[in-house]
Coordinates of C-alpha atoms and ligand atoms in Angstrom, one line a residue:
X278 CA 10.6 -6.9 -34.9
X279 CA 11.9 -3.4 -35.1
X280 CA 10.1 -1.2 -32.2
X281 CA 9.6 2.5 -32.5
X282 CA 10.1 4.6 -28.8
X283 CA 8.6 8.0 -29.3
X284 CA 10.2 9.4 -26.2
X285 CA 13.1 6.9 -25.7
X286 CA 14.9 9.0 -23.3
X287 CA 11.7 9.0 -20.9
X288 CA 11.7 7.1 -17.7
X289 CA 9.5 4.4 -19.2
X290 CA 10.9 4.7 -22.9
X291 CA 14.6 4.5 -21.8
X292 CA 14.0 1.2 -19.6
X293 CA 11.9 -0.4 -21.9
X294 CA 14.5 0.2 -24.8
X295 CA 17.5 -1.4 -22.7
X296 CA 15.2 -4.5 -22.0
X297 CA 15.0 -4.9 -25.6
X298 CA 18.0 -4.9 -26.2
X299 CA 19.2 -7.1 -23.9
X300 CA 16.6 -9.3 -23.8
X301 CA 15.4 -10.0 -27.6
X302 CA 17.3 -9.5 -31.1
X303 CA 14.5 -6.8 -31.8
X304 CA 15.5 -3.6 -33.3
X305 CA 14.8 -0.2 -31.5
X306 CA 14.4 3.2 -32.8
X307 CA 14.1 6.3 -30.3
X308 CA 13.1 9.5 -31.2
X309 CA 13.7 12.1 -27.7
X310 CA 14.5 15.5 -27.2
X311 CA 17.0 14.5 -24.6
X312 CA 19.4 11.1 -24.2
X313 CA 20.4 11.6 -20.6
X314 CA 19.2 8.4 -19.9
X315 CA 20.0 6.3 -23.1
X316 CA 24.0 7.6 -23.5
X317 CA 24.9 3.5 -22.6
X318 CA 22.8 2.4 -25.3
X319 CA 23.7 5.1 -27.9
X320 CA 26.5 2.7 -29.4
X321 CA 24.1 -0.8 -29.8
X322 CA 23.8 -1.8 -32.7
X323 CA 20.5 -2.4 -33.1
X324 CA 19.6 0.6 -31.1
X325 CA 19.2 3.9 -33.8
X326 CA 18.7 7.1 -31.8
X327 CA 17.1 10.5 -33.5
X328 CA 17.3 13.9 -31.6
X329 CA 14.5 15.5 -32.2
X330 CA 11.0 17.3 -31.2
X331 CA 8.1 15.2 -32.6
X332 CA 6.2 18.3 -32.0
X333 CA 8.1 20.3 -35.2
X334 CA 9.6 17.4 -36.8
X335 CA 6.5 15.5 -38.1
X336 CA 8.1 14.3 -41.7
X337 CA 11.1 12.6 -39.4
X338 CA 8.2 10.9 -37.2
X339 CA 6.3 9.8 -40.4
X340 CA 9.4 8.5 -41.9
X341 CA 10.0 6.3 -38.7
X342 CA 6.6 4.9 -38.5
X343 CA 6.7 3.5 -41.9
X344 CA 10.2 2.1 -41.0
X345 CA 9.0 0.3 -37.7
X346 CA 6.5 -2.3 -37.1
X347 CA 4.9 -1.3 -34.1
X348 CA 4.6 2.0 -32.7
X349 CA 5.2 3.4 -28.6
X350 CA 4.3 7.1 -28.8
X351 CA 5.1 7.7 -25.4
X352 CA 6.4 11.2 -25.0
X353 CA 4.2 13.1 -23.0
X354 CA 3.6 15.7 -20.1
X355 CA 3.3 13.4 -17.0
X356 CA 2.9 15.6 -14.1
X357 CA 0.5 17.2 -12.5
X358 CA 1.8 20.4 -11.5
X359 CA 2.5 20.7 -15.5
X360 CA -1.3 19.8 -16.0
X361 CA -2.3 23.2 -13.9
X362 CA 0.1 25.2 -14.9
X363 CA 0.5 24.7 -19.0
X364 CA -2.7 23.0 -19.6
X365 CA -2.4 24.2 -23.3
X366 CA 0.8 22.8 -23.4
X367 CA -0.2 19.4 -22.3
X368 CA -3.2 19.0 -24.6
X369 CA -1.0 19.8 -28.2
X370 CA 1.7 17.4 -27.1
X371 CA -0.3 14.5 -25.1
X372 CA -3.2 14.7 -27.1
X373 CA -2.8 16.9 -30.6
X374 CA 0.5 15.5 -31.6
X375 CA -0.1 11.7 -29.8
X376 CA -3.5 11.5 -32.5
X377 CA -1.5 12.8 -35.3
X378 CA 0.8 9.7 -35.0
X379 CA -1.9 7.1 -33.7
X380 CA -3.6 8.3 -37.1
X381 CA -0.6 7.8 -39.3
X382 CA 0.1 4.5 -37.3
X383 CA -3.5 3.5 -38.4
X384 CA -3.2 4.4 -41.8
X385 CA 0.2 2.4 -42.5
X386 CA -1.6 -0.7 -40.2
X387 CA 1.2 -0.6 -37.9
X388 CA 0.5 -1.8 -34.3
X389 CA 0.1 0.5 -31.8
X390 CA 0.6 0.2 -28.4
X391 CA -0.3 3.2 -26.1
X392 CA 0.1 4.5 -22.6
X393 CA -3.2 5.7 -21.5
X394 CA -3.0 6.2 -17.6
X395 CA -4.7 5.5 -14.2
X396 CA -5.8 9.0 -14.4
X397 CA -8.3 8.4 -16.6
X398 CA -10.5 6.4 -13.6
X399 CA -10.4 10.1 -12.1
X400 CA -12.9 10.1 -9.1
X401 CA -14.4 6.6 -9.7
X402 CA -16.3 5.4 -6.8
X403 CA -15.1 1.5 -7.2
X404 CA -12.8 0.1 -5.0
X405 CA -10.7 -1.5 -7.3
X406 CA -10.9 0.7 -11.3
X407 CA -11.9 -2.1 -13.6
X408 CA -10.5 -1.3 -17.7
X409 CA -13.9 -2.5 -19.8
X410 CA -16.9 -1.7 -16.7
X411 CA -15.7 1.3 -14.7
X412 CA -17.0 4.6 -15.4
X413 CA -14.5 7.5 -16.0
X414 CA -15.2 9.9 -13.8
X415 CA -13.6 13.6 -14.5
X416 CA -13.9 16.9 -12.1
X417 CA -15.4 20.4 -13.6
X418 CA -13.7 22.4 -16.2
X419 CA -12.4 24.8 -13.8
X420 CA -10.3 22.0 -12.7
X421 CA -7.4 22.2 -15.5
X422 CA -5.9 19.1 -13.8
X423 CA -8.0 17.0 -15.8
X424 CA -7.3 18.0 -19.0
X425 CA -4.6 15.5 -18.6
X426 CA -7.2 12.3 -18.2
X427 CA -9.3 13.9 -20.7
X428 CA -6.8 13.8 -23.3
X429 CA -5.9 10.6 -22.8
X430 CA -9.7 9.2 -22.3
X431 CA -10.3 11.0 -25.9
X432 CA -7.5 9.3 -27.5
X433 CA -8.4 5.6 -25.9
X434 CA -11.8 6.4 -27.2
X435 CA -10.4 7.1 -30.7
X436 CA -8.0 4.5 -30.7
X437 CA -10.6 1.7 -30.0
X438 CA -13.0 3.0 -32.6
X439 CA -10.2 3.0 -35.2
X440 CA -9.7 -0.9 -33.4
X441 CA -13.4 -1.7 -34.4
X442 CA -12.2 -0.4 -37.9
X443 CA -9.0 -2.7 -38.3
X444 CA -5.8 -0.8 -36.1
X445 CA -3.9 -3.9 -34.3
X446 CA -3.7 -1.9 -30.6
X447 CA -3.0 -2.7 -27.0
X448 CA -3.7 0.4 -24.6
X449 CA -2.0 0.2 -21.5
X450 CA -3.0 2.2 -18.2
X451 CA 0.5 2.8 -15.4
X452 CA -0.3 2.9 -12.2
X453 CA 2.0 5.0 -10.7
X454 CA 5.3 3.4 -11.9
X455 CA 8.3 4.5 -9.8
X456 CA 11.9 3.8 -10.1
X457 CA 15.7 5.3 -10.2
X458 CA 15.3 8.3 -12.4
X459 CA 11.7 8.6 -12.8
X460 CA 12.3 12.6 -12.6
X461 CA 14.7 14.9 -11.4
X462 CA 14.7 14.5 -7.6
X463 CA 17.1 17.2 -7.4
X464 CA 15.1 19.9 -8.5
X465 CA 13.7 21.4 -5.3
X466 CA 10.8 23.1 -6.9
X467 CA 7.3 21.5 -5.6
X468 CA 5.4 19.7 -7.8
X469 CA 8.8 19.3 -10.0
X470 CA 8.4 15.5 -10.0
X471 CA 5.9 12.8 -9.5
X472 CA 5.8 12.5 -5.4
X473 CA 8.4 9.9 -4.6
X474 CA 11.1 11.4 -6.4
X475 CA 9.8 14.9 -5.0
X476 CA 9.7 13.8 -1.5
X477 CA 13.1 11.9 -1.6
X478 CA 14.4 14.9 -2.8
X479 CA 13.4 17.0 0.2
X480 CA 14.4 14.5 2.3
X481 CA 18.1 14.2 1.1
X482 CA 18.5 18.0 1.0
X483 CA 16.9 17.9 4.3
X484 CA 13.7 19.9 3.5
X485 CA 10.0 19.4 5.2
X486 CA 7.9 16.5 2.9
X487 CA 4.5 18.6 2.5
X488 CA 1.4 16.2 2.4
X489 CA -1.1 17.2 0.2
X490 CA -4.6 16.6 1.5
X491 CA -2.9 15.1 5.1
X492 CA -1.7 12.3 2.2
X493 CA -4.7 10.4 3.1
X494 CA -5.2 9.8 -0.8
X495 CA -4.1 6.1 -2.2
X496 CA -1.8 5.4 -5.0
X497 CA -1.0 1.8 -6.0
X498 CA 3.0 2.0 -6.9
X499 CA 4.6 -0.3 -9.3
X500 CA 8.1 -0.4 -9.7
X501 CA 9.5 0.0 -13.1
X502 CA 11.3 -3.3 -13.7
X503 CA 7.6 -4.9 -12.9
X504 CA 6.0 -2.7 -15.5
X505 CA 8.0 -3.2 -18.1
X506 CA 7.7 -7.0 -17.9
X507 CA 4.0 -6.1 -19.1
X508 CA 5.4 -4.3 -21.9
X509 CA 7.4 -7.3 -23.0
X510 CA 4.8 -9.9 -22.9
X511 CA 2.6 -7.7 -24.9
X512 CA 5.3 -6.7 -27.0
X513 CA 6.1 -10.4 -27.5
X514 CA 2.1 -11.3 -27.8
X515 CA 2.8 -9.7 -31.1
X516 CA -0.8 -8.7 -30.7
X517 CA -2.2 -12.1 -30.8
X518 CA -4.1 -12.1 -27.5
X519 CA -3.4 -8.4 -26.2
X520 CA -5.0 -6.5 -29.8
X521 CA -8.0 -4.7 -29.0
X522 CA -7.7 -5.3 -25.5
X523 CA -7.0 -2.5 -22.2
X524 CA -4.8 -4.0 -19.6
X525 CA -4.1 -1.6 -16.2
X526 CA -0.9 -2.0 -15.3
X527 CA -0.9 -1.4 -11.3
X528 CA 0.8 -4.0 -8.5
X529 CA -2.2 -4.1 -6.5
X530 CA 0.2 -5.1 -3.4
X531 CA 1.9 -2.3 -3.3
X532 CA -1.4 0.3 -2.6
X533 CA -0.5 3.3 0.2
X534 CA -2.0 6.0 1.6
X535 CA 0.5 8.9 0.3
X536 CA 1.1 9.6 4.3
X537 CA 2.4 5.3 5.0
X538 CA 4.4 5.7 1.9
X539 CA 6.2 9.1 2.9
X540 CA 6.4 7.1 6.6
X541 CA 8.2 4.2 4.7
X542 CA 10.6 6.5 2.8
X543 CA 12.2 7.6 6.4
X544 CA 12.1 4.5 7.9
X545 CA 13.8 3.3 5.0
X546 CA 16.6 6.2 4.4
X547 CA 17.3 5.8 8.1
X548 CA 18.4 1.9 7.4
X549 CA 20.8 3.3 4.8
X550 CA 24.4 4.1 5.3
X551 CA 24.7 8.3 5.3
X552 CA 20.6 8.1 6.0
X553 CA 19.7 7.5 9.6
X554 CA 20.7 11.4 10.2
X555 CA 18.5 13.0 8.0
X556 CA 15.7 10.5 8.5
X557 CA 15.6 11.5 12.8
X558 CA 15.4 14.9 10.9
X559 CA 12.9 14.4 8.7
X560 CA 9.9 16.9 8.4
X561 CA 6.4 16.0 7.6
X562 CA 3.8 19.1 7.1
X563 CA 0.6 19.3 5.4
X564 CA -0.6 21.6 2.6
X565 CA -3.8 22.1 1.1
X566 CA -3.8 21.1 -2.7
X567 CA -4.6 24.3 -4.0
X568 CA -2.0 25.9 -2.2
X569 CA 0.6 23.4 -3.2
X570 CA -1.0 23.2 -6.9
X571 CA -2.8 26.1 -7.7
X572 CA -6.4 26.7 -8.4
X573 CA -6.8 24.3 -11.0
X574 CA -6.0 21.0 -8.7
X575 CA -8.5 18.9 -7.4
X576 CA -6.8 15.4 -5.8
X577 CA -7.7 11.9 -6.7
X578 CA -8.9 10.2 -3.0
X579 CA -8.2 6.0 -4.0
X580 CA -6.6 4.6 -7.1
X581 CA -6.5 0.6 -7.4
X582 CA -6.4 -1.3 -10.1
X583 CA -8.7 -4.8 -11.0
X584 CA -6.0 -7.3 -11.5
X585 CA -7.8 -10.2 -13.7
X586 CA -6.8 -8.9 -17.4
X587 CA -2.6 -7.9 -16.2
X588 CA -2.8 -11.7 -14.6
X589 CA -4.4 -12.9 -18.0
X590 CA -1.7 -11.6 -19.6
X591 CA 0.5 -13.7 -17.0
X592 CA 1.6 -10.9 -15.7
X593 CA 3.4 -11.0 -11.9
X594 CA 4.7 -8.1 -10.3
X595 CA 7.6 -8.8 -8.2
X596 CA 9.0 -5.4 -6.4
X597 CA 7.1 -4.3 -2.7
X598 CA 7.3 -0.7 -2.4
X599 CA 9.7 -0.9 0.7
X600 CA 12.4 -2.8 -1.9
X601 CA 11.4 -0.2 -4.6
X602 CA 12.2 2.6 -2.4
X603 CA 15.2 1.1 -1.0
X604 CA 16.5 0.9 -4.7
X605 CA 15.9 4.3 -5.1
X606 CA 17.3 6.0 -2.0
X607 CA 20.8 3.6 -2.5
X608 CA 20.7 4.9 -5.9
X609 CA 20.3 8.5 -5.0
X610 CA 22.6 8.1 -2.1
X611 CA 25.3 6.3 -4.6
X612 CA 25.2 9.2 -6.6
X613 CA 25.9 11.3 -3.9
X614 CA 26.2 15.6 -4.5
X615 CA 23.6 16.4 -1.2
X616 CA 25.3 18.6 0.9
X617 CA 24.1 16.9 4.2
X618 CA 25.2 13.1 3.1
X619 CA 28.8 14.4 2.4
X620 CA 29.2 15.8 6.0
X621 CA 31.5 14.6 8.3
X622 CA 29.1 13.3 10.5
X623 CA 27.8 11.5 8.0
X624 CA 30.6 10.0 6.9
X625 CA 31.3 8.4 10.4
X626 CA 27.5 7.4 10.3
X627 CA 28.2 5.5 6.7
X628 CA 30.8 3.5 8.3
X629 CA 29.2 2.9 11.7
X630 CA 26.6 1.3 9.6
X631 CA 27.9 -0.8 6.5
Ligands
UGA144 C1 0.0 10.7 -11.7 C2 0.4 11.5 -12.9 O1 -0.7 12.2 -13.4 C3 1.0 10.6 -14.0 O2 2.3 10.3 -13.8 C4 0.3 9.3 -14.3 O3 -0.5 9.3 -15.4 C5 -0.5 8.8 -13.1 O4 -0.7 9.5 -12.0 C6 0.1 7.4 -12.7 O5 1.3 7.3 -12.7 O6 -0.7 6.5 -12.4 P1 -0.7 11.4 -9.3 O7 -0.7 10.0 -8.8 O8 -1.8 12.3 -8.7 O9 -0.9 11.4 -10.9 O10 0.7 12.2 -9.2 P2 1.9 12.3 -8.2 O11 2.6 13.6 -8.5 O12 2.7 11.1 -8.2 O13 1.2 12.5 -6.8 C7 0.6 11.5 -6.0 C8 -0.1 12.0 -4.8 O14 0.9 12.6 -3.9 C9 -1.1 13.1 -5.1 O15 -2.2 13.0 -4.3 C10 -0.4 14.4 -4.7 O16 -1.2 15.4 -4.3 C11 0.5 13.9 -3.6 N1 1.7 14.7 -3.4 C12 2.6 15.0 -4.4 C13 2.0 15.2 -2.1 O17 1.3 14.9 -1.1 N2 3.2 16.0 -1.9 C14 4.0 16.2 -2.9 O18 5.1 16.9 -2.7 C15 3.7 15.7 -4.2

């Protein structure tokens, strides 16, 4: 099977690409603007890499498609800071460009398979968002958060009706996926990165976590490795029983009120060799959203997924957020570069503790 990564280099598209690899004799193709992430698998060969801007390279993409057999477009604005401030921006890549290649995908019958998100629930009443009987509930115009989950409601809706008309799809919904080098957790600027790598990053440069809303909103975190275990079975399905169908992807174990889960990241740090400092440090504060934001932000208040179609697909997260985050902070902390971890003090600390 040869697979096609439209944004190969992204924190989904880079693990899903080394799975293949190293799991399958599949072929991958990645098409990215960057290859931070990918340099290790640059050399594979089965693994062909294009630099490029699928925005102002659309013969290259065409060309791809017709080489592949089924199609990931998954480079897109994912944050929602980027939502309020370049709304514009977010609807010609995530949904202009995205239909331009689900169109051409269609028209040479490949199989698509495309990351929707949890956002498109928005402010859904049910306790637990269900993919084929829960309404979609989106805030007022004003709102340019939700330009985001309209784009991507717009393009499931158009995807399915080209399903009724013969496209082989699968449209998969994240659920807050998290992981080592989900974003750039050393960028300091709020609202840089999705919130664990944001507030990790405040906590290892030892700045104050701001909770938006007091952080009494839920999110339902899956860690990477579990997600992309989805994305293999369905990859592997080969459409049989995932075509036509929407699966969320969301560990429903692993649901926190944004507050518990910044709570958890201390405790956790403070367990960690070079941590326990700047966890007894650690600053929580609270922030409106619009201050934090901007005008155009409006928060969602509970995000869980229904479970019965992921299990269908067999389907069995693995990773509790407090191991998740524990990857993370070792990660970050392996790495090293934050002023505070290389202090003295903090040296003794590391080896008082290992
Ligand atoms: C995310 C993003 O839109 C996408 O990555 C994705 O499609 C989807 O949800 C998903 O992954 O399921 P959201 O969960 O609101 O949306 O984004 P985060 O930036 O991760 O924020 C989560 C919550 O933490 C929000 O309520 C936000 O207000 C809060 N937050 C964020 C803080 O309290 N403080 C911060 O410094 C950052």
């Amino acid at each position: 099977m040869r697979v096609l990564i439209l944004g190969a280099n992204g924190f989904i598209g880079s693990a899903l690409s080394e799975r293949i690899l190293a799991e399958t004799s599949w072929s991958v193709c990645g098409l990215d603007l960057h290859d931070h992430r990918i340099r290790h698998l640059l050399d594979h060969r089965r693994f062909a890499f294009v630099h490029g801007d699928l925005r102002a390279e659309h013969a290259t993409v065409d060309r791809l498609i017709v080489q592949s057999d089924v199609v990931l477009p998954l480079a897109a604005y994912a944050t929602p800071a980027t939502y309020v401030s370049d709304p514009i921006g977010t609807f010609e890549l995530d949904f202009e460009e995205t239909l331009r290649i689900v169109r051409h995908t269609a028209a040479l019958e490949r199989r698509l398979i495309f990351p929707s998100t949890s956002e498109v629930y928005g402010m859904c009443s049910d306790e637990a968002f269900d993919e084929d009987e829960s309404r979609l509930v989106l805030g007022p115009i004003r709102n340019e958060r939700w330009i985001y989950a309209c784009a991507k409601q717009m393009l499931d809706r158009v995807i399915w009706a080209m399903g009724s008309r013969g496209l082989d799809f699968t449209i998969f919904r994240p659920f807050n996926w998290f992981g080592p080098s989900q974003d750039d957790c050393r960028c300091a600027k709020p609202g840089s990165s999705r919130v664990i790598p944001q507030f990790i990053g405040h906590l290892l440069r030892g700045e104050p976590i701001q909770l938006v809303g007091a952080g009494r909103q839920i999110r339902t975190f899956t860690y990477i490795d579990d997600g992309v275990d989805a994305l293999m079975l369905i990859l592997a399905d080969r459409g049989a029983t995932t075509s036509g169908q929407i699966f969320n992807l969301g560990n429903p174990l692993n649901c926190s009120s944004i507050k518990d889960m910044a709570h958890l990241i201390i405790e956790q740090l403070a367990l960690l060799p070079g941590g326990r400092r700047l966890a007894e440090g650690a600053v929580v504060e609270d922030i409106s959203g619009r201050d934090y934001y901007g005008q155009g932000y409006e928060d969602v208040a509970h995000r869980r997924p229904a479970f019965r179609k992921a299990m269908r697909l067999g389907w069995a997260p693995r990773v509790s957020l407090r191991d998740g985050l524990n990857s993370i902070l070792a990660h970050e902390l392996k790495i090293g570069g934050w002023a505070q971890i290389d202090s003295v003090d903090d040296r003794v600390d590391a080896m008082a503790t290992q």
